[in-house]
Short mmCIF file of C-alpha atoms in Angstrom, two decimals:
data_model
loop_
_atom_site.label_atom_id
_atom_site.label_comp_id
_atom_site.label_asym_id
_atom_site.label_seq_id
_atom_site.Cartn_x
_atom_site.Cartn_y
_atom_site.Cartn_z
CA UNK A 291 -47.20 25.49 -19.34
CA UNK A 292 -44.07 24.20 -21.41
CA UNK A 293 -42.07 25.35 -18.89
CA UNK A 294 -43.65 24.43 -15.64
CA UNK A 295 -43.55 20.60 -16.87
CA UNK A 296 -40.28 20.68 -17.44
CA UNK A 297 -39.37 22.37 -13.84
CA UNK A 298 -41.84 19.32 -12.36
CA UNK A 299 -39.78 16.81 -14.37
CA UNK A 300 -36.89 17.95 -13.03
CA UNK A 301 -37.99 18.20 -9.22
CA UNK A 302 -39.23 14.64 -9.47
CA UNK A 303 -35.97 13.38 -10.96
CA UNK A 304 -34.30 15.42 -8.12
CA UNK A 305 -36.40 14.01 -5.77
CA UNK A 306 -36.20 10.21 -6.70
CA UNK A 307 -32.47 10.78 -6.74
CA UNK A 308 -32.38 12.34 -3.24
CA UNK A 309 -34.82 9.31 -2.40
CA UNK A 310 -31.90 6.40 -4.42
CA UNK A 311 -29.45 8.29 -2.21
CA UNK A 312 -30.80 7.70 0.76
CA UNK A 313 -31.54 4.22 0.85
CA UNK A 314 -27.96 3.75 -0.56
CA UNK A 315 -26.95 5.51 2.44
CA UNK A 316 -29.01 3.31 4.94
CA UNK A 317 -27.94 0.17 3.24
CA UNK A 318 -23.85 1.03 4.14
CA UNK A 319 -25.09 1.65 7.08
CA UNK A 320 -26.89 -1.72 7.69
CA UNK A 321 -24.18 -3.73 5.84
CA UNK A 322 -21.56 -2.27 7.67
CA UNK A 323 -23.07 -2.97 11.05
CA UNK A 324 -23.56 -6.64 9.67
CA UNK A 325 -20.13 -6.67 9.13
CA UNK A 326 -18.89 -5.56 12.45
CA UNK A 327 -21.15 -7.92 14.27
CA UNK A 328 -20.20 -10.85 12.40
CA UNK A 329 -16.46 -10.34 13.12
CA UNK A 330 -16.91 -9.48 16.39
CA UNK A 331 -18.46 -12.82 17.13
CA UNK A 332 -15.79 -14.52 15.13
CA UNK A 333 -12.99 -13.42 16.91
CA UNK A 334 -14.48 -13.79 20.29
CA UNK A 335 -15.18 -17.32 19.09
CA UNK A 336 -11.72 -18.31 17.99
CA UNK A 337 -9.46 -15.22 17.72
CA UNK A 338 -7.48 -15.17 14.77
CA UNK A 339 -3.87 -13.89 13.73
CA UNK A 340 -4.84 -12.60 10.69
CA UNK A 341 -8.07 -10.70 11.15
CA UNK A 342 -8.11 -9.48 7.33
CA UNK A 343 -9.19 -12.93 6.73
CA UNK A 344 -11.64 -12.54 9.39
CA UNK A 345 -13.09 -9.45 7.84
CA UNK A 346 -12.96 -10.38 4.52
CA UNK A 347 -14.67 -13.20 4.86
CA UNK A 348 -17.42 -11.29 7.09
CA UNK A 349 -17.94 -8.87 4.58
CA UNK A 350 -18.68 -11.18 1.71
CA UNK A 351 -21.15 -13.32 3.44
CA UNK A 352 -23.13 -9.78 4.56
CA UNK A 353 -23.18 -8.77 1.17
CA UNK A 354 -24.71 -12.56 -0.25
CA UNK A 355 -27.06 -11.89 2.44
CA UNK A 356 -28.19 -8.53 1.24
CA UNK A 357 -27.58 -9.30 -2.28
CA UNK A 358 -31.62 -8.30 -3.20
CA UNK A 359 -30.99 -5.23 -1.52
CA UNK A 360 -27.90 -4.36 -3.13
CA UNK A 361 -29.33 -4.86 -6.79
CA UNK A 362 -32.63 -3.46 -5.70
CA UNK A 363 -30.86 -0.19 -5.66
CA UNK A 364 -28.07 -0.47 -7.39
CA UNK A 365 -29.34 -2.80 -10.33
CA UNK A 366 -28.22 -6.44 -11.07
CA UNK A 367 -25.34 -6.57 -12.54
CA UNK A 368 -23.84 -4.19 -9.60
CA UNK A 369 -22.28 -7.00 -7.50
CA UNK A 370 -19.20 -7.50 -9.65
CA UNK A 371 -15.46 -7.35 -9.02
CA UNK A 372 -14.45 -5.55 -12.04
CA UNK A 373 -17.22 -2.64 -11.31
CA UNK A 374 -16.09 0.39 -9.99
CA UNK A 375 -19.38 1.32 -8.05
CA UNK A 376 -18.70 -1.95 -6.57
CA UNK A 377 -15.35 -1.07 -5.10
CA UNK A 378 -16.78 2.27 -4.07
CA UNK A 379 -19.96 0.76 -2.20
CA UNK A 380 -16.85 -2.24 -0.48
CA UNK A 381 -15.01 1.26 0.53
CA UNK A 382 -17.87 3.27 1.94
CA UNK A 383 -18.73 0.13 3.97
CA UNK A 384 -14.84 -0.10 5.31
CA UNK A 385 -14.82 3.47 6.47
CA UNK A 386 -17.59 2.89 8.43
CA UNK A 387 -16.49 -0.03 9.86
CA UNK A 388 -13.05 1.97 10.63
CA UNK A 389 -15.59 5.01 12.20
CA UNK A 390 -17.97 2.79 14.07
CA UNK A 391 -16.66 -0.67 14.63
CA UNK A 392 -15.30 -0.84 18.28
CA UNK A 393 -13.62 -4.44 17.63
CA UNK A 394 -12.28 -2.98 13.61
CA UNK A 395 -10.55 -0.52 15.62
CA UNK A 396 -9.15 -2.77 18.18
CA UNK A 397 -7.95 -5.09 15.89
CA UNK A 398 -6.52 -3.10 12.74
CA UNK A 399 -4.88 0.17 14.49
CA UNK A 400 -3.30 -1.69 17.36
CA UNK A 401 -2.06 -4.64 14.38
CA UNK A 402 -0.58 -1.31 12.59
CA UNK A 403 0.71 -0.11 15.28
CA UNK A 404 2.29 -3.28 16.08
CA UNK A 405 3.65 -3.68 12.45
CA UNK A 406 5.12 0.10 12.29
CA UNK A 407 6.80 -0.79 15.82
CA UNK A 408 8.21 -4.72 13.89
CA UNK A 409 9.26 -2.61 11.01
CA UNK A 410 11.34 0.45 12.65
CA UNK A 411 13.27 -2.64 14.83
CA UNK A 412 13.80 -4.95 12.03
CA UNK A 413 15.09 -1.91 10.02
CA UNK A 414 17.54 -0.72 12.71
CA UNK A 415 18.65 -4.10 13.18
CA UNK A 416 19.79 -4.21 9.42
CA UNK A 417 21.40 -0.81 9.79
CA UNK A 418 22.98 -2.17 13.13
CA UNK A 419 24.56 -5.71 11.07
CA UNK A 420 25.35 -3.39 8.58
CA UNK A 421 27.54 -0.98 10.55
CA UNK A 422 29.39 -4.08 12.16
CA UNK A 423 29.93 -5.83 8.79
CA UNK A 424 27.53 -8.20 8.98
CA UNK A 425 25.93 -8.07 5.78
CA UNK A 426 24.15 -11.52 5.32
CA UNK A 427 22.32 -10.33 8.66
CA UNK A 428 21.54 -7.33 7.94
CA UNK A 429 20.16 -8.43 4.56
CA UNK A 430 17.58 -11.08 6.80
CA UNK A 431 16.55 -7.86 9.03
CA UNK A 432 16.19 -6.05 5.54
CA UNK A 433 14.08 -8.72 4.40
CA UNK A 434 11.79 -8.69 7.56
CA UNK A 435 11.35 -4.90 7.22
CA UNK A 436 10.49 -5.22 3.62
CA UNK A 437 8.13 -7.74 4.25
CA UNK A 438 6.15 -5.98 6.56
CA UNK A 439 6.19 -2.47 4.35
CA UNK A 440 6.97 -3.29 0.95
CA UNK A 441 7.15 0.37 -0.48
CA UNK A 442 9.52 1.92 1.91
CA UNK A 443 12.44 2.71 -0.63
CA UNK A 444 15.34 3.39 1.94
CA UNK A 445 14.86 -0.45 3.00
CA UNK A 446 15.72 -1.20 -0.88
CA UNK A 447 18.56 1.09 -0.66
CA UNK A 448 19.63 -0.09 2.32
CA UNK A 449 19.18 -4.01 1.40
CA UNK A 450 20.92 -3.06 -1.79
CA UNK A 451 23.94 -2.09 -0.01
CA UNK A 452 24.52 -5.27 1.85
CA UNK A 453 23.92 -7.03 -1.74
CA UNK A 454 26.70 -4.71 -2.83
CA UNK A 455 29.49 -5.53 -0.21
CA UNK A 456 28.96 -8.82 -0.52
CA UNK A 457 29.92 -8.03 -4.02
CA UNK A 458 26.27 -9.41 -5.40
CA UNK A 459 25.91 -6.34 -7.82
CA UNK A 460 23.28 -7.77 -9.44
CA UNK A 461 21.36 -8.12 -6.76
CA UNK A 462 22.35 -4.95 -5.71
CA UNK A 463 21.45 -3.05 -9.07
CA UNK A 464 17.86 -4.68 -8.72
CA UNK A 465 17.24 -3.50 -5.29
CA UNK A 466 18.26 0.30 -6.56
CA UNK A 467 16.49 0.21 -9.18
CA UNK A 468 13.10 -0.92 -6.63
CA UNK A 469 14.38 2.17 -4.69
CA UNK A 470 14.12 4.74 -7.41
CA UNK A 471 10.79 3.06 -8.79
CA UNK A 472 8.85 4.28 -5.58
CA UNK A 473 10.93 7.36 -4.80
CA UNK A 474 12.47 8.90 -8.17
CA UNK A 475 13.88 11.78 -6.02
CA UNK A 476 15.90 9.71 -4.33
CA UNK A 477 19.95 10.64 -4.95
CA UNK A 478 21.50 7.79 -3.11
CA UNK A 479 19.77 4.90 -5.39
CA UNK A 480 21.12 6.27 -8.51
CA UNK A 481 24.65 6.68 -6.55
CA UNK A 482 24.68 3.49 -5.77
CA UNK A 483 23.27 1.73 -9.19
CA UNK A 484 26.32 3.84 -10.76
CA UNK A 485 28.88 2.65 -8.75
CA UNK A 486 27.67 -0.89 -8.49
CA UNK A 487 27.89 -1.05 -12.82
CA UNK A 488 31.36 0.61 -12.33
CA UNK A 489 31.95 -2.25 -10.38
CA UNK A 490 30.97 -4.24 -13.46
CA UNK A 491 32.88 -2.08 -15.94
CA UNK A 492 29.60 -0.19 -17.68
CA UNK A 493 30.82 2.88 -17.50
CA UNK A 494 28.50 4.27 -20.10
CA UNK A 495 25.57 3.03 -17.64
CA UNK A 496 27.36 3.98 -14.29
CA UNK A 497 27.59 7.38 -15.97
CA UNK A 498 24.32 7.70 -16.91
CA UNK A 499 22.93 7.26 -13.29
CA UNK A 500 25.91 9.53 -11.25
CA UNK A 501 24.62 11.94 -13.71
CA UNK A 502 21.26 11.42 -12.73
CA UNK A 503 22.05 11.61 -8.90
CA UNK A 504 23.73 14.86 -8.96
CA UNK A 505 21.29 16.17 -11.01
CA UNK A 506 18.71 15.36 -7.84
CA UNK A 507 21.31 16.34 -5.66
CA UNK A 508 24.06 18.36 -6.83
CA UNK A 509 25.43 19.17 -3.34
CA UNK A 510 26.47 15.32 -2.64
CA UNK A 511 30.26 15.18 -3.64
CA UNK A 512 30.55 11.45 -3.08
CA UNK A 513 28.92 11.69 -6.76
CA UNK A 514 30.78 14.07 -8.65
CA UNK A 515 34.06 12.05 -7.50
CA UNK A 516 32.32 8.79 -8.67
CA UNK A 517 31.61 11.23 -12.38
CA UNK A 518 35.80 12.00 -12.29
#
């Protein structure tokens, strides 16, 4: 007897779980379609050039709406910033949005696109200013290219370069350093932080990163002439 009650507390916990899981499942549904609407009537209203803002703000207001909801199965104290549920439940609802959402699509993949296609021009217009010795140029392409993608370390590099022929070391050293933070595997970086502080006279320093770069990529000679 013992044991059947136990298997029946178990099915009913299963059961009310199952139950909790699918309401949680219809509610990012329903908030989600919310969401779409809303922004779709925004930007037909007044299209905007930053539809983030759009969507952000579309978001919140669905889930003030539905804030009873949201607690109902989620408890109170839920709806907070700092919660990780909270984040979760704000994903789920975005992938949704990116699944279902005719006008998410619209705007965010062809603004992506758009910024990939901004990026890869203002890049090879740095690369182009830099070839032709144009470094304060190339270091304003650099700049545009970095603004759109932030964590692409060869625009670093690259940026760090210019800093470097125009004999701003400094500069230079800070933009390696940025380059190596997001891709540690990256040879040229250390290269160039050692031969910008042999520039500066700290050899123990320049040494320590030519070291470093050969030890990535011990086939570069460029660095084992910088080490002589």
């Amino acid at each position: 007897m013992k044991k059947n009650f136990s298997k029946i507390i178990v099915l009913i916990l299963f059961l009310t779980l199952t139950n909790v899981a699918a309401k949680a499942q219809d509610l990012v549904e329903f908030l989600a379609t919310e969401a779409c609407t809303c922004v779709t009537d925004l930007v037909k209203m007044n299209p905007s050039e930053n539809p983030e803002e759009d969507l952000a703000k579309c978001i919140e207001a669905v889930f003030e709406e539905n804030l009873e909801a949201i607690e109902e199965i989620y408890g109170e104290n839920f709806v907070s910033y700092d919660s990780e549920a909270f984040r979760k439940l704000g994903e789920e609802v975005g992938m949704k949005l990116a699944k279902d959402c005719k006008i998410f699509m619209e705007l965010f993949v062809k603004k992506a696109q758009n910024d990939k296609e901004k990026e890869t021009e203002y890049f090879k217009k740095g690369e182009a200013h830099l070839n032709a010795g144009e470094t304060d140029l190339a270091i304003s392409a650099y700049n545009s290219a970095i603004e759109i993608n932030p964590k692409k370390a060869e625009y670093y590099n690259q940026r760090g370069v210019a800093y470097f022929r125009n004999e701003d070391y400094y500069r230079a050293i800070s933009d390696f350093y940025r380059a190596v933070e997001i891709l540690p595997n990256y040879h040229r970086p250390f290269h160039n932080m050692a031969f910008s502080k042999y520039q500066l006279r700290d050899y123990r320093l320049a040494l320590a990163d030519v070291e470093e770069a050969i030890k990535i990529d011990p086939a570069y000679v460029g660095s084992h002439n910088l080490k002589g």
